[in-house]
CSV table of C-alpha atoms and ligand atoms in Angstrom, one decimal:
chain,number,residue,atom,x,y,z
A,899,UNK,CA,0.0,0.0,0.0
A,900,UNK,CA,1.8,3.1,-1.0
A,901,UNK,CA,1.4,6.1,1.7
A,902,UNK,CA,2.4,9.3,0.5
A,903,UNK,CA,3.4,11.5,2.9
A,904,UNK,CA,1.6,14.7,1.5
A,905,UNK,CA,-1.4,16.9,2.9
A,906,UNK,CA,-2.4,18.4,-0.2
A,907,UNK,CA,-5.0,17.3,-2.5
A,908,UNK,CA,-5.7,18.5,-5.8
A,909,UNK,CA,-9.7,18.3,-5.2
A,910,UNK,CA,-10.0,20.3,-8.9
A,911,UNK,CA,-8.3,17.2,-10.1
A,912,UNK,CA,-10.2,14.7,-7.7
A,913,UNK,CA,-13.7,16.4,-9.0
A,914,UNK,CA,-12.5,15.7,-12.3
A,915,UNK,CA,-11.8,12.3,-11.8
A,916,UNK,CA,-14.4,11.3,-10.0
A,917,UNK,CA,-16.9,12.6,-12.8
A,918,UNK,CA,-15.5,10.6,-15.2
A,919,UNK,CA,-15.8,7.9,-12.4
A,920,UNK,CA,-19.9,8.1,-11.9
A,921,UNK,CA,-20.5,10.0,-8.8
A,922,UNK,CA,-19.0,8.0,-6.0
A,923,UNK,CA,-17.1,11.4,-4.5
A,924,UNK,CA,-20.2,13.0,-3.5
A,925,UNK,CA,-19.9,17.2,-2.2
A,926,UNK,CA,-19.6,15.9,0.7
A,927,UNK,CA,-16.7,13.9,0.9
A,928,UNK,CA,-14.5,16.3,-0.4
A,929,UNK,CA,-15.9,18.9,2.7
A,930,UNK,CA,-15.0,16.5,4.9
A,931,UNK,CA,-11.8,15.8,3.3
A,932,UNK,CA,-10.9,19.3,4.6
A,933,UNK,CA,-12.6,19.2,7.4
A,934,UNK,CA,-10.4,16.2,8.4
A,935,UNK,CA,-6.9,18.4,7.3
A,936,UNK,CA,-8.3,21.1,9.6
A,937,UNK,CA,-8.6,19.2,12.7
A,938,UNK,CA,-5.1,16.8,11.7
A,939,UNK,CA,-3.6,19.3,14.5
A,940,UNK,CA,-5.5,18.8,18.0
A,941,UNK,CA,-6.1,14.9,17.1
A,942,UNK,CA,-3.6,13.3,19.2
A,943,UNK,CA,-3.7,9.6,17.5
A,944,UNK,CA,-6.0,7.9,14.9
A,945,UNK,CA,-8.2,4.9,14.5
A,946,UNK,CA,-8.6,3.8,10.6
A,947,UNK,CA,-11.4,1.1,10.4
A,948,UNK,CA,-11.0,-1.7,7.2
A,949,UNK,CA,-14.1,-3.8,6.3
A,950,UNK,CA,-12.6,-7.4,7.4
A,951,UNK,CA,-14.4,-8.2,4.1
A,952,UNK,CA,-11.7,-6.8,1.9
A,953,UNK,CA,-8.9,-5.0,4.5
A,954,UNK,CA,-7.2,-3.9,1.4
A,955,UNK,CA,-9.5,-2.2,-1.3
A,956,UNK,CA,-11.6,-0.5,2.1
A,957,UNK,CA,-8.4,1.3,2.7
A,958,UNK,CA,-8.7,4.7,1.2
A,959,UNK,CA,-4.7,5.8,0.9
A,960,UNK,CA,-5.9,9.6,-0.1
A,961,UNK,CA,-7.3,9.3,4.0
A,962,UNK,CA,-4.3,7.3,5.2
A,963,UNK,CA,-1.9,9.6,4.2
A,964,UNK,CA,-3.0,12.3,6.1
A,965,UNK,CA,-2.0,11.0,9.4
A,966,UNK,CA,1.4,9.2,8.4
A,967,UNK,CA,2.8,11.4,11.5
A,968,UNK,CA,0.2,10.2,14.2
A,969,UNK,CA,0.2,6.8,16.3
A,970,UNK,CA,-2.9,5.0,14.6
A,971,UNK,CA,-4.2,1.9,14.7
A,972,UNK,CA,-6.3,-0.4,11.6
A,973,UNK,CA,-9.3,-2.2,12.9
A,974,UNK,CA,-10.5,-5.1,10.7
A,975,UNK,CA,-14.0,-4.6,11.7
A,976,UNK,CA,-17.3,-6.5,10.7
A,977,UNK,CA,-15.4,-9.7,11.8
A,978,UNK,CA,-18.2,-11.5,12.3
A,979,UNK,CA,-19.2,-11.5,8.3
A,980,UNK,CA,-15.4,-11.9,7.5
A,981,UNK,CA,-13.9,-15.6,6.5
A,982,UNK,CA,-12.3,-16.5,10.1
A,983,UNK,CA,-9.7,-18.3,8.3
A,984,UNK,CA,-8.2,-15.2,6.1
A,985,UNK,CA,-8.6,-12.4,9.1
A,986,UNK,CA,-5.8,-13.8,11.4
A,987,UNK,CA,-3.7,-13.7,7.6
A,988,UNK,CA,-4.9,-10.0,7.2
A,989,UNK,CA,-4.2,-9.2,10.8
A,990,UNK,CA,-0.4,-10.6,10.7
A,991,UNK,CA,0.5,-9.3,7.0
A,992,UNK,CA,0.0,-5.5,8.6
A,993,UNK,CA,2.0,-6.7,11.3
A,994,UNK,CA,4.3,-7.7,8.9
A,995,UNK,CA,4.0,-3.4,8.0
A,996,UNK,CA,4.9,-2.6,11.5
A,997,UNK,CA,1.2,-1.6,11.6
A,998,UNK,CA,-1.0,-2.2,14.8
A,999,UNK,CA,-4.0,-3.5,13.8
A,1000,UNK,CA,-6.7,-5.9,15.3
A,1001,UNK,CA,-10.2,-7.3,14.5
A,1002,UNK,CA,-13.6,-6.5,16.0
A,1003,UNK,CA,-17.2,-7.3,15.8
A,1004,UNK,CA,-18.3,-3.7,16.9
A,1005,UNK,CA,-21.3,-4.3,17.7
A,1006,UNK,CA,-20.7,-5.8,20.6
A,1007,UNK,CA,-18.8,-4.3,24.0
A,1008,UNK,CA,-15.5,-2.6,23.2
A,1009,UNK,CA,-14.5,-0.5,26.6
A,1010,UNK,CA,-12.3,-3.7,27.6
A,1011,UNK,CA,-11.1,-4.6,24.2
A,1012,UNK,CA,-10.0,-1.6,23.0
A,1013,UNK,CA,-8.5,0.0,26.9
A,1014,UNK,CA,-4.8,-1.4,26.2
A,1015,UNK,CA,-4.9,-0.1,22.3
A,1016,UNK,CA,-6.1,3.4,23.6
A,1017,UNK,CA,-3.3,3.5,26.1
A,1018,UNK,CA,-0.7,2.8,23.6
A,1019,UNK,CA,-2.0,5.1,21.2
A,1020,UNK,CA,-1.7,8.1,23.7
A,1021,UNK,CA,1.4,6.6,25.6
A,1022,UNK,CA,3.9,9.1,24.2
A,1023,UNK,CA,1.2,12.6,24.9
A,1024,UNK,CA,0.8,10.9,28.6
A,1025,UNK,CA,4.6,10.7,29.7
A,1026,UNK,CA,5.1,14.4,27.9
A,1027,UNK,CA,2.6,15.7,29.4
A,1028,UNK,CA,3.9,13.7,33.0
A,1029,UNK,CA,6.7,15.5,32.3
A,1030,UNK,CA,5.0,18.7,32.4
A,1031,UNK,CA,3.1,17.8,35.7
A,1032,UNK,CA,0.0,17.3,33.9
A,1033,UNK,CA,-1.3,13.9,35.3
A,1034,UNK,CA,-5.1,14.5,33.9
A,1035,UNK,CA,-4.4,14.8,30.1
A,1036,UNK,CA,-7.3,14.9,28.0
A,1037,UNK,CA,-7.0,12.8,24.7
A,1038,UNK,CA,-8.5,13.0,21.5
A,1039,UNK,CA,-8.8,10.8,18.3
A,1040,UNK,CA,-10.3,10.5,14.9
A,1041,UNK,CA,-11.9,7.6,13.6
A,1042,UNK,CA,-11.9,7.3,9.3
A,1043,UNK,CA,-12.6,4.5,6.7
A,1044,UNK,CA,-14.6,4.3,4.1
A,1045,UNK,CA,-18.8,4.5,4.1
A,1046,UNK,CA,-20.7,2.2,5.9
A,1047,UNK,CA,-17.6,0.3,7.7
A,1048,UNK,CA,-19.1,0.9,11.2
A,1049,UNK,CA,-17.2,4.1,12.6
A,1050,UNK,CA,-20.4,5.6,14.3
A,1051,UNK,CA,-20.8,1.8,15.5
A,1052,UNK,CA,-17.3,1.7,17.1
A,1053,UNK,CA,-17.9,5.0,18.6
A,1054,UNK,CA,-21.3,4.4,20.0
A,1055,UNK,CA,-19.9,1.0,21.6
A,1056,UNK,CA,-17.0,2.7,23.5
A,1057,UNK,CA,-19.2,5.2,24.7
A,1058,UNK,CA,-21.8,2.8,25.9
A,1059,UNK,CA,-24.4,5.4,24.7
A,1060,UNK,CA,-25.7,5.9,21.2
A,1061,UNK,CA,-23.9,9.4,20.9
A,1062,UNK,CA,-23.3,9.2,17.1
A,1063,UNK,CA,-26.5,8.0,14.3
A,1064,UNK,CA,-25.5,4.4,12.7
A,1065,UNK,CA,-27.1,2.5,10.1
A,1066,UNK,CA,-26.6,-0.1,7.2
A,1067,UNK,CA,-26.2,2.4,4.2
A,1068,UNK,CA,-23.2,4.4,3.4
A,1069,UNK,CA,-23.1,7.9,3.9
A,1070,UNK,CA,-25.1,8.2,7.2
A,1071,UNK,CA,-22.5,10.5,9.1
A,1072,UNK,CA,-21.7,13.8,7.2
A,1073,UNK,CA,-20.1,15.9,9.9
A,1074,UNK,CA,-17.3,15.8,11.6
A,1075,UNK,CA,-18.3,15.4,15.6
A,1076,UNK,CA,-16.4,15.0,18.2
A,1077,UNK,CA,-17.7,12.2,20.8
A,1078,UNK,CA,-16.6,12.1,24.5
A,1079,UNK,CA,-15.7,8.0,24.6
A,1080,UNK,CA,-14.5,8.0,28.2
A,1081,UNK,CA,-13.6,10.5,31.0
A,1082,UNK,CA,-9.8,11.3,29.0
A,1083,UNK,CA,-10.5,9.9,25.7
A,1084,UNK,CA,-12.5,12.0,22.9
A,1085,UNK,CA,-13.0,10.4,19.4
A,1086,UNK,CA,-13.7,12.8,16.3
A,1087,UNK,CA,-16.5,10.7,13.9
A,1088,UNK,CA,-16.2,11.7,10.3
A,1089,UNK,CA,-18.3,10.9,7.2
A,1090,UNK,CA,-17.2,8.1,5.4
A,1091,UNK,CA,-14.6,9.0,2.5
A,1092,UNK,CA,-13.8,6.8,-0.4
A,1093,UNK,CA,-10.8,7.3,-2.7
A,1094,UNK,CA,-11.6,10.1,-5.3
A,1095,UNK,CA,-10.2,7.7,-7.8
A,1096,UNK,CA,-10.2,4.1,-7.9
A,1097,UNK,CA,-7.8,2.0,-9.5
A,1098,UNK,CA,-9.5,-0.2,-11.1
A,1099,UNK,CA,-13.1,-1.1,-11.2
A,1100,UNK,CA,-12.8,-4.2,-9.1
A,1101,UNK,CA,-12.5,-2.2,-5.8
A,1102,UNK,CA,-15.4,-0.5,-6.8
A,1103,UNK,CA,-17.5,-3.4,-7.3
A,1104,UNK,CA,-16.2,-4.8,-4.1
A,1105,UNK,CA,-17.3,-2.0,-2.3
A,1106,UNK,CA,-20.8,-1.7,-3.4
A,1107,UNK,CA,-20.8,-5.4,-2.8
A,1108,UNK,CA,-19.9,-4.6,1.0
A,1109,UNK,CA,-22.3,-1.9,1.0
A,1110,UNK,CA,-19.6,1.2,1.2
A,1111,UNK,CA,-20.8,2.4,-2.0
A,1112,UNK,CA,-24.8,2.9,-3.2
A,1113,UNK,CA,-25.5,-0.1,-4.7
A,1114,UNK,CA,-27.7,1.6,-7.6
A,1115,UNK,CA,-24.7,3.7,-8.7
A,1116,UNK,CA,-23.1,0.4,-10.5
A,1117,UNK,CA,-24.7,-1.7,-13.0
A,1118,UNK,CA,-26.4,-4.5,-11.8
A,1119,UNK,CA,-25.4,-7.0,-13.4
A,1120,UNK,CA,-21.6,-6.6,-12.7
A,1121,UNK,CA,-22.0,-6.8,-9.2
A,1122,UNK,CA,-23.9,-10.6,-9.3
A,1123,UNK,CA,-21.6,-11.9,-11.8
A,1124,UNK,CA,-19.0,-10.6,-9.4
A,1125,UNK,CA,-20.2,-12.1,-6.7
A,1126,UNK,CA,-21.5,-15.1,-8.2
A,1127,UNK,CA,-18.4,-15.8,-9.4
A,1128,UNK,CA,-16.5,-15.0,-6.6
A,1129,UNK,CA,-18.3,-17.6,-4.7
A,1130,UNK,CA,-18.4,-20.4,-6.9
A,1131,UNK,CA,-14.7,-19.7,-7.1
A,1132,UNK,CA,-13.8,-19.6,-3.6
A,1133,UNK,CA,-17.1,-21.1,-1.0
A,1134,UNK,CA,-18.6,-23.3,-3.4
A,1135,UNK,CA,-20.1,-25.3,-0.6
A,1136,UNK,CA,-21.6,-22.1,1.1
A,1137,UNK,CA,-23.2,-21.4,-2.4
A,1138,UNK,CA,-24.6,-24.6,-2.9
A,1139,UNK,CA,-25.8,-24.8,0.3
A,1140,UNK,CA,-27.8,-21.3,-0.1
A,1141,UNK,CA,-28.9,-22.2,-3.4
A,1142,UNK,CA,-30.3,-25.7,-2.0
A,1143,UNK,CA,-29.2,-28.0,-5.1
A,1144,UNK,CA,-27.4,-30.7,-5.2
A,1145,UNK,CA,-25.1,-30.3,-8.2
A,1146,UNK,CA,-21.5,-32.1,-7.2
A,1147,UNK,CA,-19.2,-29.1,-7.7
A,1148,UNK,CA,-18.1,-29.7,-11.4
A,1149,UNK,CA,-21.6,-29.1,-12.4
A,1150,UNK,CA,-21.9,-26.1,-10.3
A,1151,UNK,CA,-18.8,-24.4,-12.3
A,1152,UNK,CA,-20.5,-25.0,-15.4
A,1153,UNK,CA,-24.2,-23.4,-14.5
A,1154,UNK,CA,-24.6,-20.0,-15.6
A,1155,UNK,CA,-25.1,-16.9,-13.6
A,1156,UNK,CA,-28.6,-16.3,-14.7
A,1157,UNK,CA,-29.5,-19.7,-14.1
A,1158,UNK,CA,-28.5,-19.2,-10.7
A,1159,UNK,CA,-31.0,-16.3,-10.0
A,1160,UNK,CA,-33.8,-18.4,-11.8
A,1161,UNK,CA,-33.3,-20.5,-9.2
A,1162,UNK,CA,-33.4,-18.0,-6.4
A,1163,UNK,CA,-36.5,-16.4,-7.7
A,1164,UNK,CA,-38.2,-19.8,-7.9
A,1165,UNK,CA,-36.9,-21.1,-4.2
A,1166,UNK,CA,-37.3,-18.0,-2.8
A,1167,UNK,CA,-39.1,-15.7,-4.0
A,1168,UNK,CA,-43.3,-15.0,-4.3
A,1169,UNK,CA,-44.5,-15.0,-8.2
A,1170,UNK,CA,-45.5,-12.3,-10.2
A,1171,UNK,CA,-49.0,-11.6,-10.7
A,1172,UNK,CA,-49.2,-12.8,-14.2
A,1173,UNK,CA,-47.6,-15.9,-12.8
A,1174,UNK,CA,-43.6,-14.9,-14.0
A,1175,UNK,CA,-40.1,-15.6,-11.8
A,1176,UNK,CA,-39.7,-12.1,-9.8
A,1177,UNK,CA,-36.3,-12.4,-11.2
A,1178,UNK,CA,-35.5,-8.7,-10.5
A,1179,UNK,CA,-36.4,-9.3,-6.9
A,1180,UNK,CA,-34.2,-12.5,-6.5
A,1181,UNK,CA,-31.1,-10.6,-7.8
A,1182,UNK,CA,-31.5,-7.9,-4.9
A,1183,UNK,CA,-32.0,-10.6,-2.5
A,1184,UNK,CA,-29.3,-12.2,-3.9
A,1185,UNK,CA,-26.8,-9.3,-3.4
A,1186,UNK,CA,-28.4,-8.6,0.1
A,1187,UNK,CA,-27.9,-12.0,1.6
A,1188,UNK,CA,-24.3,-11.5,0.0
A,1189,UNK,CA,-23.8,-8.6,1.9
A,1190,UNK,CA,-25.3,-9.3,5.0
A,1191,UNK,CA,-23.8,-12.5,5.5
A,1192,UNK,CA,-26.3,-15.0,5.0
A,1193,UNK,CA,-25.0,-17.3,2.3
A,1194,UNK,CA,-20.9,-17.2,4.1
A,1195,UNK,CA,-18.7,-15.4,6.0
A,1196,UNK,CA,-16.4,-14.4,3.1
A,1197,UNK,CA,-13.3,-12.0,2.4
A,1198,UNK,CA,-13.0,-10.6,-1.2
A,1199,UNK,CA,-9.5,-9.8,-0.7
A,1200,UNK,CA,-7.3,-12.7,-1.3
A,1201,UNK,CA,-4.5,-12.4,1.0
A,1202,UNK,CA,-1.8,-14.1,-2.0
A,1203,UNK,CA,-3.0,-11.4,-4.8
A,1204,UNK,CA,-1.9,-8.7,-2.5
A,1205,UNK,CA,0.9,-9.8,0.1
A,1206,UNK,CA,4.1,-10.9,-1.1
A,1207,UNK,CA,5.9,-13.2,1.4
B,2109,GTP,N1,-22.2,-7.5,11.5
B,2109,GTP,C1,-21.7,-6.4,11.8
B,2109,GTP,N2,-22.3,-5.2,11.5
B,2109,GTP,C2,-21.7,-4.1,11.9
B,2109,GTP,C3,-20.5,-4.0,12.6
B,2109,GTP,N3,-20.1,-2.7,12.8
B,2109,GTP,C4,-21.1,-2.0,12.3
B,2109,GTP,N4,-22.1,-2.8,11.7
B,2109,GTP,C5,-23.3,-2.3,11.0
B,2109,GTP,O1,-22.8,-1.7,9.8
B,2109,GTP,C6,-23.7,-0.6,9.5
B,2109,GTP,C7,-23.0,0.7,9.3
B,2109,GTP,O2,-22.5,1.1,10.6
B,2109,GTP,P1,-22.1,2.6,10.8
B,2109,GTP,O3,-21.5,2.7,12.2
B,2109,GTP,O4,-23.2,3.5,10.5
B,2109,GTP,O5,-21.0,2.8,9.7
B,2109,GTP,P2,-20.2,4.2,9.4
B,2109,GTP,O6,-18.8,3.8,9.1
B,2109,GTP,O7,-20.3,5.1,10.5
B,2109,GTP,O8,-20.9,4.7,8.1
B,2109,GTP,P3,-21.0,6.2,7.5
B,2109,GTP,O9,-21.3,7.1,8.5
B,2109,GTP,O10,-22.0,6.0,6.4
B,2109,GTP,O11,-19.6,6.4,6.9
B,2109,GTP,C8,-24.8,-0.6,10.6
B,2109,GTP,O12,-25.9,-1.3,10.2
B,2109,GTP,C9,-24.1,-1.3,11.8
B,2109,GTP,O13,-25.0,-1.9,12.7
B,2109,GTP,C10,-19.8,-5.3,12.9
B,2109,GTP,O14,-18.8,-5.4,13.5
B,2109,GTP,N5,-20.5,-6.4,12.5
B,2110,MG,MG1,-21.0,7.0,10.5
């Protein structure tokens, strides 16, 4: 992952591209863009959150290079809907980057989990501050990632109180808003940012797949053959499992995509009026049980495409 160690942006040039990109760099992204640079000062450390999903096209490196200067720490989140086999890979390969990083299912508590990472985060601001004789210091953090990765979620968790709005569709946070987590620690919430430009149209389909990017804004199609594809490739099982058929897995290879959602529709789906497959239906259902974890706990990113050993 290449981090370059430069605050400015050329948003002219960002606008640019992201027109020519369909609009996945919404106004608002490129306010909090800035809005983010203005505060880089008073944020003592940072917390960048990865979908566990696909650790390495959710990281946004136009974001990560802000803070190369800050202790920060990557949290694999949504661990629960991640393959448990290829997290611990993910986990050790930014080891292997001398980058802290850890997984979480956020929903759940986070106060214990998160205590020792908080304290190493601030360690160096404490024993300065010690120095100074200040013994209460007063610390305060930034969470980023891309839409929809469960900032708002993290923060809401370490607070014990719902402080900051969360739901399942990106974009729900659009200001910056700083959230008192614990009686020292304060933790900035920001919108989620993708890259202004992506570098090829694979992470762009993987994040709509995840639900980072509307859904509506990429064709259809692309994303089920994706994600059919990926799964007949990869949890084959899982997928005929979901599907309930019993084609030995040669077969399954050789069955066509729209086949596949014929099948859905008929399985699971209530008929048209006039009697038809809702087939239009089946293929959002298809890409919501995807994303939502109900056909496998999957990661898109394939640890051996992107780490070199
Ligand atoms: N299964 C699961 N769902 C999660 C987890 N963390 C967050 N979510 C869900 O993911 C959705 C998005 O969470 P948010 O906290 O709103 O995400 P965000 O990153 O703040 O999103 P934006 O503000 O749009 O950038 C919500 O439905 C959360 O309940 C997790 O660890 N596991
Ligand atoms: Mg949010």
């Amino acid at each position: 992952m290449e981090i370059v160690p430069s605050l400015f942006y050329n948003f002219e040039d960002m606008e640019n591209n992201s027109q020519k990109n369909i609009h996945w760099f919404p106004g608002h992204m490129k306010k909090a863009y800035v809005r983010i640079e203005d505060h880089l000062k008073m944020v003592d450390f940072v917390v960048i959150v990865l979908d566990a999903r696909a650790p390495f096209s959710s990281a946004n490196d136009y974001l990560i290079k802000m803070f190369v200067n800050k202790p920060k720490i990557y949290i694999l989140n949504k661990e629960d809907l991640a393959d448990p086999k290829l997290t611990p890979e993910w986990i050790k390969y930014f080891t292997r980057e001398n980058i802290r990083c850890i997984s979480l299912n956020s929903k759940g508590d986070l106060k214990s989990k998160l205590k020792d990472h908080l304290m190493y985060l601030t360690e160096e601001k404490r024993v300065k501050n010690l120095k100074r004789g200040i013994k209460n210091s007063l610390f305060k953090g930034i969470i980023v990632g891309v839409p929809n990765v469960g900032k708002s979620t993290i923060i809401n968790s370490l607070s014990g109180v719902k402080k900051a709005k969360a739901a399942n569709t990106p974009g729900v946070t659009r200001n910056v808003n700083l959230i008192k987590i614990s009686a020292n620690y304060f933790l900035m919430d920001t919108p989620g940012i993708l890259t202004p430009r992506f570098e090829n149209e694979e992470e762009g389909i993987k994040l709509a797949l995840l639900g980072s990017i509307r859904q509506d804004i990429l064709p259809f199609e692309k994303l089920i053959n994706y994600a059919f594809d990926f799964l007949k490739t990869y949890y084959p099982g899982y997928l005929l499992k979901y599907l309930d058929e019993t084609y030995d897995l040669t077969r399954l290879k050789e069955v066509k995509n729209e086949e596949f959602i014929k099948i859905i529709a008929n399985k699971h789906m209530p008929r048209l009026k006039n009697g038809a497959l809702n087939i239009e239906q089946a293929k959002i259902k298809f890409l919501n049980d995807f994303k939502n974890g109900q056909i496998c706990r999957f990661c898109l990113d394939r640890i051996d495409e992107y780490a070199k050993f």
